[in-house]
């Protein structure tokens, strides 16, 4: 059998098919395989008709068709399917071959699999592929991580098929070792949760607080898309608000207000808790989806729990601009928190991450693509060691400009009884982060009072530990000395 395949893709669901067609467009010969073999023939006689794509009806056939070192990409369901496919592949691989997982795997699985395959003399890559079906077909944002030596094997193919920034830079670059690529993909999805939530809060405030129509909000989001907020998600929001259903009314108002989720926002929030990083806006975005899912309870509660009767008074167009600024400031906080978590993850999992490049990977091709990401890239170009995005001059100045509006919006929403969990938690984070002395002194006192957990003093050396017998009862033993 002639070894003519540049790469194989296993998994012919829509993402796999579209990636194959994208690779084919760029001149690569792709070998296509699927567990259910009939799908190979369906693909060859359907979407792949007239292309160079070669079908493989078995793993043996697929492996025999590939040039070496072999590159085999899995586009199968995340979870056990990836492990099962790896086990099926192992007996057929030669040293130096590379297995690539392009699904939405949890980064800890990718860490485990990289170690496993490297231990057997193979290479492994776990890559984020973002942008949905259209991205996969036309140019996704790609976030590969894994065995560093495998990057040169796939670099040309990956950068050829990836999206490009407006300046022509591919939205694909090596992220880091083992699970780094899938971690960054998880961060991307989580930031997407945050971006969507703050847009929804702006919509809710304009609808419920100001009584604006979908047509009016369509105009507002369209105009916002010409500002710093220029992004795919603002653009599609404007489109959605203008979309009419068969009855002529806005379709969005007919859609059940019960959000679904696939879990990446939750994964990132859980990981942020593990790392001890306050990624509050994204966590609120996940919780907002959870609350929305309690539709029946909310319908019942709405009949008995009352809120303020007050109506918005004031200048509506000025308040709309206030909302835009609140959205922008909240977005800055969300990305700040996301990048704080990336920084801590890099420390924890021993990755060397290039934060500016990560922002650029998301500039095109993916759901959070925006002009805003260029500002993040520029901030890290100015200072690669930037510890926190809020400390960058550009972002600090934008927050300064937005701050009064942001506070007005949160205060007004509270008065009107419109929930804005992301706007308000972002503001609380901002106020906490800029607070030199938080009330954690009292908290430490409470911990020492009931649990003898000890505390440090501001007027004593940092390593000196104190315990006080607050009640005169219970003795002077600190918890660190307890054996039970
Ligand atoms: P299938 O067509 O044989 O079901 C998306 O579901 C893709 O993942 C499909 O190509 C599907 O193959 C594949 N997939 C799902 N579970 C799998 C498994 N356990 N092993 C291999 N492929 C699997």
CSV table of N, CA, C and O in Angstrom, one decimal, residues 81 90 109 111 133 147 152 178 192 236 246 266 292 307 309 322-323 333 362 397 407 459 477:
chain,number,residue,atom,x,y,z
A,81,UNK,N,-13.9,7.3,25.1
A,81,UNK,CA,-13.6,7.0,23.6
A,81,UNK,C,-12.2,7.3,23.3
A,81,UNK,O,-11.6,6.6,22.5
A,90,UNK,N,-2.3,1.6,19.7
A,90,UNK,CA,-1.0,1.3,20.3
A,90,UNK,C,-0.2,0.1,19.6
A,90,UNK,O,0.9,0.3,19.2
A,109,UNK,N,-6.7,14.6,31.9
A,109,UNK,CA,-6.6,13.4,31.1
A,109,UNK,C,-5.5,13.5,30.1
A,109,UNK,O,-4.8,12.5,29.8
A,111,UNK,N,-2.8,15.3,30.4
A,111,UNK,CA,-1.5,15.1,31.2
A,111,UNK,C,-1.2,13.6,31.3
A,111,UNK,O,-0.1,13.1,31.0
A,133,UNK,N,-18.3,24.2,14.3
A,133,UNK,CA,-18.3,23.5,13.0
A,133,UNK,C,-17.7,24.4,11.9
A,133,UNK,O,-16.9,24.0,11.1
A,147,UNK,N,3.7,16.7,23.8
A,147,UNK,CA,5.1,16.4,23.7
A,147,UNK,C,5.7,17.5,22.8
A,147,UNK,O,5.4,17.6,21.6
A,152,UNK,N,7.0,20.1,15.8
A,152,UNK,CA,7.5,20.3,14.4
A,152,UNK,C,6.8,19.3,13.4
A,152,UNK,O,6.7,19.6,12.2
A,178,UNK,N,2.4,18.7,28.0
A,178,UNK,CA,1.3,17.8,28.3
A,178,UNK,C,-0.1,18.5,28.2
A,178,UNK,O,-0.6,18.7,27.1
A,192,UNK,N,-15.6,32.5,27.5
A,192,UNK,CA,-16.8,32.6,26.7
A,192,UNK,C,-18.1,32.6,27.6
A,192,UNK,O,-19.0,33.4,27.3
A,236,UNK,N,-23.2,38.7,17.1
A,236,UNK,CA,-24.3,37.8,16.9
A,236,UNK,C,-25.5,38.1,17.8
A,236,UNK,O,-26.7,37.9,17.5
A,246,UNK,N,-41.8,33.3,12.9
A,246,UNK,CA,-42.9,33.2,11.8
A,246,UNK,C,-44.0,34.2,12.1
A,246,UNK,O,-44.6,34.8,11.2
A,266,UNK,N,-17.7,25.0,34.2
A,266,UNK,CA,-17.6,24.4,35.5
A,266,UNK,C,-16.2,23.9,35.8
A,266,UNK,O,-15.7,24.1,36.9
A,292,UNK,N,-30.8,29.6,36.0
A,292,UNK,CA,-31.8,29.7,34.9
A,292,UNK,C,-32.5,28.3,34.7
A,292,UNK,O,-33.6,28.2,34.4
A,307,UNK,N,-40.1,42.0,44.9
A,307,UNK,CA,-38.9,42.8,44.9
A,307,UNK,C,-39.4,44.3,44.8
A,307,UNK,O,-40.5,44.6,45.1
A,309,UNK,N,-40.6,47.9,43.7
A,309,UNK,CA,-41.6,48.3,42.7
A,309,UNK,C,-41.0,49.5,41.8
A,309,UNK,O,-41.7,50.0,40.9
A,322,UNK,N,-23.8,54.0,30.1
A,322,UNK,CA,-23.3,53.5,31.4
A,322,UNK,C,-23.2,52.0,31.4
A,322,UNK,O,-22.3,51.4,31.8
A,323,UNK,N,-24.3,51.3,30.8
A,323,UNK,CA,-24.3,49.9,30.7
A,323,UNK,C,-23.2,49.4,29.8
A,323,UNK,O,-22.5,48.4,30.1
A,333,UNK,N,-12.3,42.7,33.9
A,333,UNK,CA,-12.1,41.9,35.1
A,333,UNK,C,-12.1,40.4,34.8
A,333,UNK,O,-11.3,39.6,35.3
A,362,UNK,N,-6.7,33.5,20.3
A,362,UNK,CA,-8.1,33.6,20.4
A,362,UNK,C,-8.6,34.8,19.6
A,362,UNK,O,-9.8,35.2,19.6
A,397,UNK,N,-6.5,52.7,32.6
A,397,UNK,CA,-7.2,53.9,32.2
A,397,UNK,C,-8.6,53.6,31.7
A,397,UNK,O,-9.5,54.4,32.0
A,407,UNK,N,-20.4,51.6,38.6
A,407,UNK,CA,-21.0,51.6,39.9
A,407,UNK,C,-22.5,52.0,39.8
A,407,UNK,O,-23.3,51.5,40.5
A,459,UNK,N,2.5,43.9,63.3
A,459,UNK,CA,3.6,44.5,64.0
A,459,UNK,C,4.6,43.5,64.5
A,459,UNK,O,5.3,43.8,65.5
A,477,UNK,N,-3.5,26.1,73.8
A,477,UNK,CA,-3.0,25.2,72.8
A,477,UNK,C,-3.5,25.7,71.4
A,477,UNK,O,-4.7,25.7,71.2
